Amino acid sequence: MSPSDILQSPFRLSSHHVLSHRIILAPMTRMRASPTGIPHPRTAEYYSERATPGGLLISEGIVVDPRGKGYPNTPGLWIEEQVEAWKPATAAVKKGGVFFAQIW
């Protein structure tokens, strides 16, 4: 089996997730959130453009406490407004892919 065949073969990630291929979007710090950690309004568009049916995307680092912020304008997940701002991105990816959050 060639490397290309392996990359394009299915993979059971867990009992709940079977990937249709093994090409994964790795987490990349984008620093496009507001100073208060609210994801940019176009975050859903960014991730949906990279989603593939049965593919896995890992989000940029998401800060879970303001004391853990290592870079400016990184998104957070410690207040309700941040949680709500992530929902469109999650929904956009889950239309065909798997989306995991990189928790900082």
PDB file of C-alpha atoms in Angstrom:
ATOM      1  CA  MET A   1       0.000   0.000   0.000  1.00  0.00           C
ATOM      2  CA  SER A   2       1.452   3.388  -0.978  1.00  0.00           C
ATOM      3  CA  PRO A   3       1.708   6.305   1.484  1.00  0.00           C
ATOM      4  CA  SER A   4      -1.044   8.061  -0.469  1.00  0.00           C
ATOM      5  CA  ASP A   5      -3.324   5.041  -0.099  1.00  0.00           C
ATOM      6  CA  ILE A   6      -2.649   4.914   3.647  1.00  0.00           C
ATOM      7  CA  LEU A   7      -3.396   8.635   4.087  1.00  0.00           C
ATOM      8  CA  GLN A   8      -6.682   8.228   2.269  1.00  0.00           C
ATOM      9  CA  SER A   9      -7.805   5.104   4.120  1.00  0.00           C
ATOM     10  CA  PRO A  10     -10.373   5.193   6.962  1.00  0.00           C
ATOM     11  CA  PHE A  11      -9.281   5.315  10.596  1.00  0.00           C
ATOM     12  CA  ARG A  12     -11.266   4.526  13.747  1.00  0.00           C
ATOM     13  CA  LEU A  13     -10.431   7.365  16.107  1.00  0.00           C
ATOM     14  CA  SER A  14     -12.786   6.216  18.876  1.00  0.00           C
ATOM     15  CA  SER A  15     -16.001   4.296  19.301  1.00  0.00           C
ATOM     16  CA  HIS A  16     -17.830   7.487  18.247  1.00  0.00           C
ATOM     17  CA  HIS A  17     -15.564   8.776  15.480  1.00  0.00           C
ATOM     18  CA  VAL A  18     -14.471   7.079  12.280  1.00  0.00           C
ATOM     19  CA  LEU A  19     -12.424   9.275   9.983  1.00  0.00           C
ATOM     20  CA  SER A  20     -12.740   8.776   6.232  1.00  0.00           C
ATOM     21  CA  HIS A  21      -9.045   9.644   5.788  1.00  0.00           C
ATOM     22  CA  ARG A  22      -5.954  10.333   7.902  1.00  0.00           C
ATOM     23  CA  ILE A  23      -5.192  13.912   6.890  1.00  0.00           C
ATOM     24  CA  ILE A  24      -5.761  16.144   9.908  1.00  0.00           C
ATOM     25  CA  LEU A  25      -5.748  19.909  10.321  1.00  0.00           C
ATOM     26  CA  ALA A  26      -3.284  20.518  13.132  1.00  0.00           C
ATOM     27  CA  PRO A  27      -3.911  23.304  15.635  1.00  0.00           C
ATOM     28  CA  MET A  28      -2.509  26.690  14.640  1.00  0.00           C
ATOM     29  CA  THR A  29      -2.618  29.790  16.818  1.00  0.00           C
ATOM     30  CA  ARG A  30      -4.338  32.446  14.714  1.00  0.00           C
ATOM     31  CA  MET A  31      -4.704  35.256  17.305  1.00  0.00           C
ATOM     32  CA  ARG A  32      -7.863  36.578  15.637  1.00  0.00           C
ATOM     33  CA  ALA A  33     -10.113  36.800  18.686  1.00  0.00           C
ATOM     34  CA  SER A  34     -11.113  39.990  20.469  1.00  0.00           C
ATOM     35  CA  PRO A  35      -9.023  41.180  23.428  1.00  0.00           C
ATOM     36  CA  THR A  36     -11.663  39.547  25.668  1.00  0.00           C
ATOM     37  CA  GLY A  37     -11.284  36.160  23.939  1.00  0.00           C
ATOM     38  CA  ILE A  38     -14.388  36.240  21.749  1.00  0.00           C
ATOM     39  CA  PRO A  39     -13.686  34.302  18.520  1.00  0.00           C
ATOM     40  CA  HIS A  40     -13.745  36.434  15.372  1.00  0.00           C
ATOM     41  CA  PRO A  41     -17.115  36.373  13.550  1.00  0.00           C
ATOM     42  CA  ARG A  42     -15.467  34.664  10.558  1.00  0.00           C
ATOM     43  CA  THR A  43     -14.097  31.784  12.653  1.00  0.00           C
ATOM     44  CA  ALA A  44     -16.879  29.486  11.410  1.00  0.00           C
ATOM     45  CA  GLU A  45     -15.997  30.310   7.814  1.00  0.00           C
ATOM     46  CA  TYR A  46     -12.289  29.626   8.441  1.00  0.00           C
ATOM     47  CA  TYR A  47     -12.902  26.156   9.862  1.00  0.00           C
ATOM     48  CA  SER A  48     -15.721  25.204   7.474  1.00  0.00           C
ATOM     49  CA  GLU A  49     -13.436  25.935   4.496  1.00  0.00           C
ATOM     50  CA  ARG A  50     -10.973  23.391   5.874  1.00  0.00           C
ATOM     51  CA  ALA A  51     -13.473  20.692   6.850  1.00  0.00           C
ATOM     52  CA  THR A  52     -13.851  17.551   4.765  1.00  0.00           C
ATOM     53  CA  PRO A  53     -16.410  14.754   5.104  1.00  0.00           C
ATOM     54  CA  GLY A  54     -15.114  12.421   7.793  1.00  0.00           C
ATOM     55  CA  GLY A  55     -12.018  14.573   8.382  1.00  0.00           C
ATOM     56  CA  LEU A  56     -10.582  15.781  11.683  1.00  0.00           C
ATOM     57  CA  LEU A  57      -9.831  19.398  12.531  1.00  0.00           C
ATOM     58  CA  ILE A  58      -8.162  20.467  15.764  1.00  0.00           C
ATOM     59  CA  SER A  59      -8.906  24.046  16.767  1.00  0.00           C
ATOM     60  CA  GLU A  60      -6.399  26.706  17.592  1.00  0.00           C
ATOM     61  CA  GLY A  61      -5.530  26.868  21.282  1.00  0.00           C
ATOM     62  CA  ILE A  62      -8.563  27.859  23.326  1.00  0.00           C
ATOM     63  CA  VAL A  63      -7.787  29.454  26.685  1.00  0.00           C
ATOM     64  CA  VAL A  64      -9.958  28.129  29.538  1.00  0.00           C
ATOM     65  CA  ASP A  65      -8.974  30.770  32.104  1.00  0.00           C
ATOM     66  CA  PRO A  66      -7.838  34.356  31.532  1.00  0.00           C
ATOM     67  CA  ARG A  67      -4.695  33.678  33.601  1.00  0.00           C
ATOM     68  CA  GLY A  68      -3.628  31.086  31.018  1.00  0.00           C
ATOM     69  CA  LYS A  69      -3.510  33.505  28.105  1.00  0.00           C
ATOM     70  CA  GLY A  70      -0.034  33.310  26.566  1.00  0.00           C
ATOM     71  CA  TYR A  71      -0.671  35.359  23.443  1.00  0.00           C
ATOM     72  CA  PRO A  72      -2.887  38.371  22.737  1.00  0.00           C
ATOM     73  CA  ASN A  73      -6.191  37.894  20.928  1.00  0.00           C
ATOM     74  CA  THR A  74      -6.415  34.162  21.499  1.00  0.00           C
ATOM     75  CA  PRO A  75      -9.951  32.777  21.856  1.00  0.00           C
ATOM     76  CA  GLY A  76     -11.329  31.766  25.204  1.00  0.00           C
ATOM     77  CA  LEU A  77     -13.861  29.402  26.647  1.00  0.00           C
ATOM     78  CA  TRP A  78     -14.417  30.692  30.182  1.00  0.00           C
ATOM     79  CA  ILE A  79     -17.487  32.907  29.733  1.00  0.00           C
ATOM     80  CA  GLU A  80     -20.834  32.271  28.065  1.00  0.00           C
ATOM     81  CA  GLU A  81     -20.229  34.833  25.292  1.00  0.00           C
ATOM     82  CA  GLN A  82     -17.139  32.891  24.178  1.00  0.00           C
ATOM     83  CA  VAL A  83     -19.004  29.576  24.274  1.00  0.00           C
ATOM     84  CA  GLU A  84     -21.790  31.044  22.122  1.00  0.00           C
ATOM     85  CA  ALA A  85     -19.278  32.459  19.635  1.00  0.00           C
ATOM     86  CA  TRP A  86     -17.762  28.989  19.113  1.00  0.00           C
ATOM     87  CA  LYS A  87     -21.100  27.338  18.301  1.00  0.00           C
ATOM     88  CA  PRO A  88     -21.266  28.446  14.616  1.00  0.00           C
ATOM     89  CA  ALA A  89     -17.748  27.094  13.995  1.00  0.00           C
ATOM     90  CA  THR A  90     -18.568  23.787  15.655  1.00  0.00           C
ATOM     91  CA  ALA A  91     -21.791  23.455  13.675  1.00  0.00           C
ATOM     92  CA  ALA A  92     -20.043  24.325  10.393  1.00  0.00           C
ATOM     93  CA  VAL A  93     -17.405  21.618  10.823  1.00  0.00           C
ATOM     94  CA  LYS A  94     -19.764  18.960  12.159  1.00  0.00           C
ATOM     95  CA  LYS A  95     -21.756  19.030   8.921  1.00  0.00           C
ATOM     96  CA  GLY A  96     -19.298  16.432   7.724  1.00  0.00           C
ATOM     97  CA  GLY A  97     -16.215  16.441   9.873  1.00  0.00           C
ATOM     98  CA  VAL A  98     -14.979  15.968  13.410  1.00  0.00           C
ATOM     99  CA  PHE A  99     -13.883  19.004  15.442  1.00  0.00           C
ATOM    100  CA  PHE A 100     -11.775  18.816  18.589  1.00  0.00           C
ATOM    101  CA  ALA A 101     -10.784  21.797  20.718  1.00  0.00           C
ATOM    102  CA  GLN A 102      -7.170  22.291  21.690  1.00  0.00           C
ATOM    103  CA  ILE A 103      -7.561  23.319  25.338  1.00  0.00           C
ATOM    104  CA  TRP A 104      -4.964  25.664  26.810  1.00  0.00           C
TER     105      TRP A 104
END
